[in-house]
């Protein structure tokens, strides 16, 4: 089992867009080449095809940050799962704390993504909602306490019990789902702790996206992740 | 003053995505070269950069279908105006009947787009809301009766009074805004009628996006538009 | 264990409002007096206090149809749980298919309702989301296939496997939650079938709210429910 | 023309609910009896019928804080205009900054309220959106800069130009609509200034709702309003 470092670009200006978006993609590609760790990149939809061009034919995966819970058709300004599949994406993040979905829609999107060959990384705010999501059988569930997101205070240090409780509650209802954590993850050390507490990897945003040198941060995280597993 | 043919790709599968999205862009480019008519293309966000590559250095403009009313930052899965500007877009459609915005947000987005050099094409459902929008000074306002959208029954034939009332009410409060119409527009003949009733052009979706030969439809509309003006 | 007949008034005009709203309440009171079956009434918020006056000091319970997931404060036009508690309500319906909630909000509302002494009846569209909700420990979970709601085609006849699957999946993760079903339930016979398939009762709307004689329908359902248990 | 003091109860706990909600209503009734000033009360929906009982057969009006933009029917937990009319309300507040509506829905609700004999008080955040709303012909438009709401810093003192600009822009497009202002209004002095700047009254929340003695505050505002007119 390989560890996972998932990078949520969010919508930081200027970091998540344009040339910097591609620089993060090149960094991810290099780390994958050097370590084999699975890096998932989730750029803004407007950057998706350019980021995909950079990592083509590598093990780096590209996800949408969100998909709208509707069938394709007359839906101006919405992006159904088909939009991501047609662009060549490998999967989607769903239900991020900044873009919560209704429960019925989470279930609908997980099932439909599976039929379309797209992977799903579904976020939860607390261990109990993580377990509720695990019942719906996504590929990955990431538990992130919203109050720590963007703080630089890693969940693995501030609230390790969130991680251990998540693993315990989720495993009661689902043996297979990959468990990630996130919120405040800033360094390889935080990733190491997160994996030691029972997860397979992390969901990271500003620590990589706003980094002066994204390669250094991703590399550090990937190496420590390998050590921990 | 040049007539305008604005193409809303919406999210039709497979038409709005992939190779077909680019074919529409090539058709628009050719029509612009042949007629000089302003064609605006509004592809899904995931297709934006590829469509822009096709029409680079031409008079064809590329718009977002919608922009989210928020500043850039930690907003997973949302696209602020900066996302479109960084991708190279010329403007955005706002408040389409399939993606209505709150009034305060329409005003905020129009003002901010202006500061960022992005054009705004704002939709309305009836003449009165068209006039309300015109008070906010967007570049273009498009009045589209939602009950005719996608029907193939052109507003210019079924409800010509919607267009004439729109022009009258809008001109009372704004002398400069470009007035478009839409809903059911399928042919050059419909465009001709729309312009004769006082608009500068049309907003079209399925008639072009799902056409077997998008070039033929755009060309017909552009030629009739020039005749009418 | 007593069977449950929960009546969702919805917003039918004129049935859910005014004098007819009170007539339904009087009917529920009479059925409770005659049978002891637990009847839950969920009137529109504007009718809540009048319906409560009718059933005061009886076993009939009054619920809100929905609660907004926010703390009390400067929230014009929203109804936090406190609004229902202060009005004297016994609980709230949450996540009805016509008013879906985000997963994190469902969890937050269930926990907060418990602290405030309010009961929760949480709806789900399919057995799997019913199980996801059961993980969050509400008092009741009601599985209602949206495609049957309002049709008069009872879920117990058209899709009995929805009920049996719901019971099976929910019991794997929660031994205590009361399981209801709904959608198309029109008669005592439908209630009988629903209970025989493993539930403790039903969530009903138009069959009672739009009935010429609500008493007759509630009474029939209550009697057949007692027979089935 | 009589001045207007509109009281938005919002959802303050415990102030907006229960006995305190009725105390505010009794205070409003007494001020109306003593001054003839029009007082509008907008309690939470769950308190509407009890507040109406208190002010029955007086000049005090009772409004909903918001109405949902839909026809009555199978809409669990939503309140269409019919809910307020059936409860006996005189009108509704629409588009408060804490409950913004889509432009098309504001227009639809204003038109429908007129047909149903309900008055409309529609909020705007800035003078320009106030003018946009005035195009739609509500009974009243209230311009409230959101950044001052709840601060106790009165718009009439901090941003008098917001009021004078509002009056100017609104009067260009609508000669008849009643113009109110709000945000930070705390005393009779603030009301006096607001009317001298060209409005007919104010929309007030916490200064009255959370007051130790609501009667004193409403009375002070009513008296100064009469002086100013």
PDB file of N, CA, C and O in Angstrom, chain B residues 95 100 122-135 141-148 155 159-174 177 179-182 197 199, chain D residues 103-104 107-108 111 131-137:
ATOM      1  N   UNK B  95     -25.904  35.248 -13.865  1.00  0.00           N
ATOM      2  CA  UNK B  95     -27.347  35.190 -13.597  1.00  0.00           C
ATOM      3  C   UNK B  95     -28.160  34.490 -14.682  1.00  0.00           C
ATOM      4  O   UNK B  95     -29.327  34.816 -14.896  1.00  0.00           O
ATOM      5  N   UNK B 100     -29.137  31.279 -11.310  1.00  0.00           N
ATOM      6  CA  UNK B 100     -29.503  32.601 -10.819  1.00  0.00           C
ATOM      7  C   UNK B 100     -28.598  33.049  -9.671  1.00  0.00           C
ATOM      8  O   UNK B 100     -28.175  32.229  -8.851  1.00  0.00           O
ATOM      9  N   UNK B 122     -25.202  39.818 -18.510  1.00  0.00           N
ATOM     10  CA  UNK B 122     -26.069  39.425 -17.396  1.00  0.00           C
ATOM     11  C   UNK B 122     -27.468  39.086 -17.915  1.00  0.00           C
ATOM     12  O   UNK B 122     -28.062  39.873 -18.660  1.00  0.00           O
ATOM     13  N   UNK B 123     -27.964  37.933 -17.512  1.00  0.00           N
ATOM     14  CA  UNK B 123     -29.266  37.462 -18.009  1.00  0.00           C
ATOM     15  C   UNK B 123     -30.408  37.903 -17.104  1.00  0.00           C
ATOM     16  O   UNK B 123     -30.236  38.098 -15.896  1.00  0.00           O
ATOM     17  N   UNK B 124     -31.586  38.027 -17.701  1.00  0.00           N
ATOM     18  CA  UNK B 124     -32.803  38.375 -16.978  1.00  0.00           C
ATOM     19  C   UNK B 124     -33.928  37.517 -17.524  1.00  0.00           C
ATOM     20  O   UNK B 124     -33.877  37.075 -18.672  1.00  0.00           O
ATOM     21  N   UNK B 125     -34.957  37.310 -16.705  1.00  0.00           N
ATOM     22  CA  UNK B 125     -36.055  36.436 -17.143  1.00  0.00           C
ATOM     23  C   UNK B 125     -37.206  37.199 -17.785  1.00  0.00           C
ATOM     24  O   UNK B 125     -37.940  36.648 -18.592  1.00  0.00           O
ATOM     25  N   UNK B 126     -37.378  38.459 -17.397  1.00  0.00           N
ATOM     26  CA  UNK B 126     -38.484  39.261 -17.920  1.00  0.00           C
ATOM     27  C   UNK B 126     -37.990  40.696 -18.112  1.00  0.00           C
ATOM     28  O   UNK B 126     -36.949  41.071 -17.572  1.00  0.00           O
ATOM     29  N   UNK B 127     -38.728  41.509 -18.877  1.00  0.00           N
ATOM     30  CA  UNK B 127     -38.259  42.879 -19.129  1.00  0.00           C
ATOM     31  C   UNK B 127     -37.963  43.665 -17.851  1.00  0.00           C
ATOM     32  O   UNK B 127     -36.954  44.375 -17.779  1.00  0.00           O
ATOM     33  N   UNK B 128     -38.801  43.512 -16.825  1.00  0.00           N
ATOM     34  CA  UNK B 128     -38.583  44.297 -15.601  1.00  0.00           C
ATOM     35  C   UNK B 128     -37.279  43.951 -14.894  1.00  0.00           C
ATOM     36  O   UNK B 128     -36.591  44.839 -14.411  1.00  0.00           O
ATOM     37  N   UNK B 129     -36.953  42.672 -14.804  1.00  0.00           N
ATOM     38  CA  UNK B 129     -35.669  42.335 -14.174  1.00  0.00           C
ATOM     39  C   UNK B 129     -34.517  42.733 -15.094  1.00  0.00           C
ATOM     40  O   UNK B 129     -33.429  43.061 -14.621  1.00  0.00           O
ATOM     41  N   UNK B 130     -34.762  42.744 -16.403  1.00  0.00           N
ATOM     42  CA  UNK B 130     -33.759  43.275 -17.330  1.00  0.00           C
ATOM     43  C   UNK B 130     -33.444  44.728 -17.008  1.00  0.00           C
ATOM     44  O   UNK B 130     -32.278  45.143 -16.997  1.00  0.00           O
ATOM     45  N   UNK B 131     -34.494  45.512 -16.743  1.00  0.00           N
ATOM     46  CA  UNK B 131     -34.290  46.921 -16.401  1.00  0.00           C
ATOM     47  C   UNK B 131     -33.592  47.059 -15.051  1.00  0.00           C
ATOM     48  O   UNK B 131     -32.713  47.913 -14.868  1.00  0.00           O
ATOM     49  N   UNK B 132     -33.960  46.206 -14.090  1.00  0.00           N
ATOM     50  CA  UNK B 132     -33.307  46.252 -12.772  1.00  0.00           C
ATOM     51  C   UNK B 132     -31.809  46.005 -12.929  1.00  0.00           C
ATOM     52  O   UNK B 132     -30.982  46.670 -12.305  1.00  0.00           O
ATOM     53  N   UNK B 133     -31.466  45.041 -13.776  1.00  0.00           N
ATOM     54  CA  UNK B 133     -30.047  44.748 -14.017  1.00  0.00           C
ATOM     55  C   UNK B 133     -29.375  45.914 -14.733  1.00  0.00           C
ATOM     56  O   UNK B 133     -28.229  46.264 -14.434  1.00  0.00           O
ATOM     57  N   UNK B 134     -30.064  46.519 -15.678  1.00  0.00           N
ATOM     58  CA  UNK B 134     -29.480  47.626 -16.441  1.00  0.00           C
ATOM     59  C   UNK B 134     -29.085  48.781 -15.522  1.00  0.00           C
ATOM     60  O   UNK B 134     -28.124  49.513 -15.799  1.00  0.00           O
ATOM     61  N   UNK B 135     -29.811  48.954 -14.411  1.00  0.00           N
ATOM     62  CA  UNK B 135     -29.457  49.978 -13.416  1.00  0.00           C
ATOM     63  C   UNK B 135     -28.049  49.738 -12.873  1.00  0.00           C
ATOM     64  O   UNK B 135     -27.349  50.679 -12.490  1.00  0.00           O
ATOM     65  N   UNK B 141     -26.978  43.067 -21.305  1.00  0.00           N
ATOM     66  CA  UNK B 141     -28.057  42.393 -20.602  1.00  0.00           C
ATOM     67  C   UNK B 141     -28.819  41.571 -21.638  1.00  0.00           C
ATOM     68  O   UNK B 141     -29.089  42.039 -22.751  1.00  0.00           O
ATOM     69  N   UNK B 142     -29.097  40.311 -21.284  1.00  0.00           N
ATOM     70  CA  UNK B 142     -29.816  39.415 -22.200  1.00  0.00           C
ATOM     71  C   UNK B 142     -31.122  38.992 -21.555  1.00  0.00           C
ATOM     72  O   UNK B 142     -31.113  38.358 -20.496  1.00  0.00           O
ATOM     73  N   UNK B 143     -32.241  39.351 -22.167  1.00  0.00           N
ATOM     74  CA  UNK B 143     -33.538  38.962 -21.617  1.00  0.00           C
ATOM     75  C   UNK B 143     -33.992  37.665 -22.284  1.00  0.00           C
ATOM     76  O   UNK B 143     -34.107  37.591 -23.510  1.00  0.00           O
ATOM     77  N   UNK B 144     -34.202  36.655 -21.455  1.00  0.00           N
ATOM     78  CA  UNK B 144     -34.572  35.320 -21.941  1.00  0.00           C
ATOM     79  C   UNK B 144     -35.741  34.756 -21.146  1.00  0.00           C
ATOM     80  O   UNK B 144     -35.555  34.374 -19.986  1.00  0.00           O
ATOM     81  N   UNK B 145     -36.910  34.655 -21.706  1.00  0.00           N
ATOM     82  CA  UNK B 145     -38.017  34.011 -20.975  1.00  0.00           C
ATOM     83  C   UNK B 145     -37.691  32.535 -20.737  1.00  0.00           C
ATOM     84  O   UNK B 145     -37.567  31.771 -21.701  1.00  0.00           O
ATOM     85  N   UNK B 146     -37.522  32.127 -19.475  1.00  0.00           N
ATOM     86  CA  UNK B 146     -37.083  30.749 -19.193  1.00  0.00           C
ATOM     87  C   UNK B 146     -37.985  29.696 -19.803  1.00  0.00           C
ATOM     88  O   UNK B 146     -37.512  28.617 -20.171  1.00  0.00           O
ATOM     89  N   UNK B 147     -39.288  30.008 -19.933  1.00  0.00           N
ATOM     90  CA  UNK B 147     -40.206  28.977 -20.430  1.00  0.00           C
ATOM     91  C   UNK B 147     -39.959  28.658 -21.904  1.00  0.00           C
ATOM     92  O   UNK B 147     -40.432  27.644 -22.406  1.00  0.00           O
ATOM     93  N   UNK B 148     -39.195  29.481 -22.608  1.00  0.00           N
ATOM     94  CA  UNK B 148     -38.895  29.188 -24.015  1.00  0.00           C
ATOM     95  C   UNK B 148     -37.500  28.597 -24.217  1.00  0.00           C
ATOM     96  O   UNK B 148     -37.192  28.080 -25.302  1.00  0.00           O
ATOM     97  N   UNK B 155     -38.157  33.335 -29.059  1.00  0.00           N
ATOM     98  CA  UNK B 155     -38.791  34.434 -28.355  1.00  0.00           C
ATOM     99  C   UNK B 155     -39.221  35.518 -29.342  1.00  0.00           C
ATOM    100  O   UNK B 155     -40.259  36.159 -29.161  1.00  0.00           O
ATOM    101  N   UNK B 159     -42.941  35.625 -28.468  1.00  0.00           N
ATOM    102  CA  UNK B 159     -43.189  36.725 -27.537  1.00  0.00           C
ATOM    103  C   UNK B 159     -42.414  37.969 -27.949  1.00  0.00           C
ATOM    104  O   UNK B 159     -41.575  38.473 -27.171  1.00  0.00           O
ATOM    105  N   UNK B 160     -42.683  38.500 -29.158  1.00  0.00           N
ATOM    106  CA  UNK B 160     -41.917  39.678 -29.589  1.00  0.00           C
ATOM    107  C   UNK B 160     -42.071  40.838 -28.606  1.00  0.00           C
ATOM    108  O   UNK B 160     -41.168  41.664 -28.476  1.00  0.00           O
ATOM    109  N   UNK B 161     -43.195  40.896 -27.906  1.00  0.00           N
ATOM    110  CA  UNK B 161     -43.408  41.993 -26.953  1.00  0.00           C
ATOM    111  C   UNK B 161     -42.435  41.905 -25.777  1.00  0.00           C
ATOM    112  O   UNK B 161     -42.145  42.932 -25.150  1.00  0.00           O
ATOM    113  N   UNK B 162     -41.932  40.711 -25.479  1.00  0.00           N
ATOM    114  CA  UNK B 162     -40.900  40.611 -24.433  1.00  0.00           C
ATOM    115  C   UNK B 162     -39.672  41.413 -24.868  1.00  0.00           C
ATOM    116  O   UNK B 162     -39.061  42.125 -24.073  1.00  0.00           O
ATOM    117  N   UNK B 163     -39.329  41.319 -26.142  1.00  0.00           N
ATOM    118  CA  UNK B 163     -38.145  42.039 -26.628  1.00  0.00           C
ATOM    119  C   UNK B 163     -38.418  43.540 -26.685  1.00  0.00           C
ATOM    120  O   UNK B 163     -37.623  44.338 -26.169  1.00  0.00           O
ATOM    121  N   UNK B 164     -39.532  43.933 -27.249  1.00  0.00           N
ATOM    122  CA  UNK B 164     -39.791  45.380 -27.355  1.00  0.00           C
ATOM    123  C   UNK B 164     -39.982  46.011 -25.977  1.00  0.00           C
ATOM    124  O   UNK B 164     -39.475  47.109 -25.721  1.00  0.00           O
ATOM    125  N   UNK B 165     -40.658  45.316 -25.075  1.00  0.00           N
ATOM    126  CA  UNK B 165     -40.788  45.841 -23.706  1.00  0.00           C
ATOM    127  C   UNK B 165     -39.434  45.933 -23.013  1.00  0.00           C
ATOM    128  O   UNK B 165     -39.169  46.880 -22.264  1.00  0.00           O
ATOM    129  N   UNK B 166     -38.599  44.932 -23.245  1.00  0.00           N
ATOM    130  CA  UNK B 166     -37.269  44.947 -22.630  1.00  0.00           C
ATOM    131  C   UNK B 166     -36.504  46.174 -23.086  1.00  0.00           C
ATOM    132  O   UNK B 166     -35.918  46.903 -22.283  1.00  0.00           O
ATOM    133  N   UNK B 167     -36.498  46.393 -24.392  1.00  0.00           N
ATOM    134  CA  UNK B 167     -35.760  47.533 -24.931  1.00  0.00           C
ATOM    135  C   UNK B 167     -36.310  48.838 -24.341  1.00  0.00           C
ATOM    136  O   UNK B 167     -35.545  49.704 -23.901  1.00  0.00           O
ATOM    137  N   UNK B 168     -37.619  48.931 -24.258  1.00  0.00           N
ATOM    138  CA  UNK B 168     -38.205  50.165 -23.739  1.00  0.00           C
ATOM    139  C   UNK B 168     -37.856  50.399 -22.263  1.00  0.00           C
ATOM    140  O   UNK B 168     -37.392  51.478 -21.887  1.00  0.00           O
ATOM    141  N   UNK B 169     -38.061  49.366 -21.447  1.00  0.00           N
ATOM    142  CA  UNK B 169     -37.805  49.526 -20.001  1.00  0.00           C
ATOM    143  C   UNK B 169     -36.313  49.729 -19.716  1.00  0.00           C
ATOM    144  O   UNK B 169     -35.933  50.514 -18.850  1.00  0.00           O
ATOM    145  N   UNK B 170     -35.490  49.006 -20.434  1.00  0.00           N
ATOM    146  CA  UNK B 170     -34.044  49.116 -20.191  1.00  0.00           C
ATOM    147  C   UNK B 170     -33.530  50.493 -20.609  1.00  0.00           C
ATOM    148  O   UNK B 170     -32.738  51.117 -19.902  1.00  0.00           O
ATOM    149  N   UNK B 171     -33.994  50.987 -21.744  1.00  0.00           N
ATOM    150  CA  UNK B 171     -33.490  52.285 -22.227  1.00  0.00           C
ATOM    151  C   UNK B 171     -33.919  53.451 -21.332  1.00  0.00           C
ATOM    152  O   UNK B 171     -33.249  54.493 -21.309  1.00  0.00           O
ATOM    153  N   UNK B 172     -35.015  53.261 -20.573  1.00  0.00           N
ATOM    154  CA  UNK B 172     -35.411  54.315 -19.629  1.00  0.00           C
ATOM    155  C   UNK B 172     -34.370  54.530 -18.543  1.00  0.00           C
ATOM    156  O   UNK B 172     -34.252  55.621 -17.996  1.00  0.00           O
ATOM    157  N   UNK B 173     -33.658  53.449 -18.188  1.00  0.00           N
ATOM    158  CA  UNK B 173     -32.721  53.564 -17.064  1.00  0.00           C
ATOM    159  C   UNK B 173     -31.260  53.470 -17.477  1.00  0.00           C
ATOM    160  O   UNK B 173     -30.364  53.729 -16.676  1.00  0.00           O
ATOM    161  N   UNK B 174     -30.984  53.117 -18.737  1.00  0.00           N
ATOM    162  CA  UNK B 174     -29.592  52.938 -19.162  1.00  0.00           C
ATOM    163  C   UNK B 174     -29.501  53.103 -20.675  1.00  0.00           C
ATOM    164  O   UNK B 174     -30.072  52.311 -21.430  1.00  0.00           O
ATOM    165  N   UNK B 177     -26.106  50.247 -22.258  1.00  0.00           N
ATOM    166  CA  UNK B 177     -25.948  48.800 -22.167  1.00  0.00           C
ATOM    167  C   UNK B 177     -26.373  48.136 -23.483  1.00  0.00           C
ATOM    168  O   UNK B 177     -27.337  48.548 -24.128  1.00  0.00           O
ATOM    169  N   UNK B 179     -28.126  45.356 -25.530  1.00  0.00           N
ATOM    170  CA  UNK B 179     -29.279  44.507 -25.210  1.00  0.00           C
ATOM    171  C   UNK B 179     -29.303  43.295 -26.131  1.00  0.00           C
ATOM    172  O   UNK B 179     -29.333  43.435 -27.360  1.00  0.00           O
ATOM    173  N   UNK B 180     -29.280  42.115 -25.522  1.00  0.00           N
ATOM    174  CA  UNK B 180     -29.409  40.866 -26.277  1.00  0.00           C
ATOM    175  C   UNK B 180     -30.737  40.223 -25.902  1.00  0.00           C
ATOM    176  O   UNK B 180     -31.391  40.605 -24.941  1.00  0.00           O
ATOM    177  N   UNK B 181     -31.092  39.208 -26.670  1.00  0.00           N
ATOM    178  CA  UNK B 181     -32.223  38.394 -26.255  1.00  0.00           C
ATOM    179  C   UNK B 181     -31.854  36.939 -26.497  1.00  0.00           C
ATOM    180  O   UNK B 181     -30.807  36.626 -27.056  1.00  0.00           O
ATOM    181  N   UNK B 182     -32.711  36.046 -26.042  1.00  0.00           N
ATOM    182  CA  UNK B 182     -32.414  34.628 -26.223  1.00  0.00           C
ATOM    183  C   UNK B 182     -33.644  33.814 -25.922  1.00  0.00           C
ATOM    184  O   UNK B 182     -34.711  34.371 -25.684  1.00  0.00           O
ATOM    185  N   UNK B 197     -36.193  43.921 -33.773  1.00  0.00           N
ATOM    186  CA  UNK B 197     -37.018  44.348 -32.631  1.00  0.00           C
ATOM    187  C   UNK B 197     -36.238  45.230 -31.658  1.00  0.00           C
ATOM    188  O   UNK B 197     -36.772  45.659 -30.636  1.00  0.00           O
ATOM    189  N   UNK B 199     -32.666  44.730 -30.526  1.00  0.00           N
ATOM    190  CA  UNK B 199     -31.491  44.235 -29.792  1.00  0.00           C
ATOM    191  C   UNK B 199     -30.254  44.318 -30.687  1.00  0.00           C
ATOM    192  O   UNK B 199     -30.343  44.651 -31.868  1.00  0.00           O
TER     193      UNK B 199
ATOM    194  N   UNK D 103     -32.534  37.691  -7.887  1.00  0.00           N
ATOM    195  CA  UNK D 103     -33.280  38.800  -8.480  1.00  0.00           C
ATOM    196  C   UNK D 103     -34.620  38.358  -9.051  1.00  0.00           C
ATOM    197  O   UNK D 103     -35.659  38.997  -8.813  1.00  0.00           O
ATOM    198  N   UNK D 104     -34.629  37.280  -9.827  1.00  0.00           N
ATOM    199  CA  UNK D 104     -35.878  36.834 -10.446  1.00  0.00           C
ATOM    200  C   UNK D 104     -36.919  36.486  -9.382  1.00  0.00           C
ATOM    201  O   UNK D 104     -38.116  36.706  -9.578  1.00  0.00           O
ATOM    202  N   UNK D 107     -38.559  39.662  -7.854  1.00  0.00           N
ATOM    203  CA  UNK D 107     -39.590  40.167  -8.757  1.00  0.00           C
ATOM    204  C   UNK D 107     -40.866  39.322  -8.674  1.00  0.00           C
ATOM    205  O   UNK D 107     -41.970  39.845  -8.552  1.00  0.00           O
ATOM    206  N   UNK D 108     -40.678  38.024  -8.696  1.00  0.00           N
ATOM    207  CA  UNK D 108     -41.822  37.105  -8.633  1.00  0.00           C
ATOM    208  C   UNK D 108     -42.597  37.278  -7.341  1.00  0.00           C
ATOM    209  O   UNK D 108     -43.838  37.301  -7.328  1.00  0.00           O
ATOM    210  N   UNK D 111     -44.595  40.687  -7.215  1.00  0.00           N
ATOM    211  CA  UNK D 111     -45.813  40.622  -8.036  1.00  0.00           C
ATOM    212  C   UNK D 111     -46.883  39.762  -7.372  1.00  0.00           C
ATOM    213  O   UNK D 111     -48.051  40.112  -7.331  1.00  0.00           O
ATOM    214  N   UNK D 131     -32.048  51.001  -6.121  1.00  0.00           N
ATOM    215  CA  UNK D 131     -32.708  51.481  -7.340  1.00  0.00           C
ATOM    216  C   UNK D 131     -33.165  50.315  -8.212  1.00  0.00           C
ATOM    217  O   UNK D 131     -34.245  50.344  -8.805  1.00  0.00           O
ATOM    218  N   UNK D 132     -32.330  49.275  -8.297  1.00  0.00           N
ATOM    219  CA  UNK D 132     -32.717  48.095  -9.086  1.00  0.00           C
ATOM    220  C   UNK D 132     -34.011  47.501  -8.538  1.00  0.00           C
ATOM    221  O   UNK D 132     -34.906  47.119  -9.295  1.00  0.00           O
ATOM    222  N   UNK D 133     -34.107  47.437  -7.219  1.00  0.00           N
ATOM    223  CA  UNK D 133     -35.332  46.903  -6.603  1.00  0.00           C
ATOM    224  C   UNK D 133     -36.511  47.839  -6.855  1.00  0.00           C
ATOM    225  O   UNK D 133     -37.637  47.387  -7.113  1.00  0.00           O
ATOM    226  N   UNK D 134     -36.269  49.139  -6.788  1.00  0.00           N
ATOM    227  CA  UNK D 134     -37.352  50.104  -6.989  1.00  0.00           C
ATOM    228  C   UNK D 134     -37.986  49.942  -8.367  1.00  0.00           C
ATOM    229  O   UNK D 134     -39.181  50.202  -8.551  1.00  0.00           O
ATOM    230  N   UNK D 135     -37.199  49.508  -9.353  1.00  0.00           N
ATOM    231  CA  UNK D 135     -37.730  49.238 -10.692  1.00  0.00           C
ATOM    232  C   UNK D 135     -38.834  48.186 -10.638  1.00  0.00           C
ATOM    233  O   UNK D 135     -39.750  48.185 -11.452  1.00  0.00           O
ATOM    234  N   UNK D 136     -38.746  47.294  -9.661  1.00  0.00           N
ATOM    235  CA  UNK D 136     -39.696  46.181  -9.553  1.00  0.00           C
ATOM    236  C   UNK D 136     -40.967  46.541  -8.773  1.00  0.00           C
ATOM    237  O   UNK D 136     -41.843  45.699  -8.591  1.00  0.00           O
ATOM    238  N   UNK D 137     -41.014  47.794  -8.277  1.00  0.00           N
ATOM    239  CA  UNK D 137     -42.235  48.334  -7.650  1.00  0.00           C
ATOM    240  C   UNK D 137     -42.740  47.614  -6.396  1.00  0.00           C
ATOM    241  O   UNK D 137     -43.933  47.236  -6.316  1.00  0.00           O
TER     242      UNK D 137
END
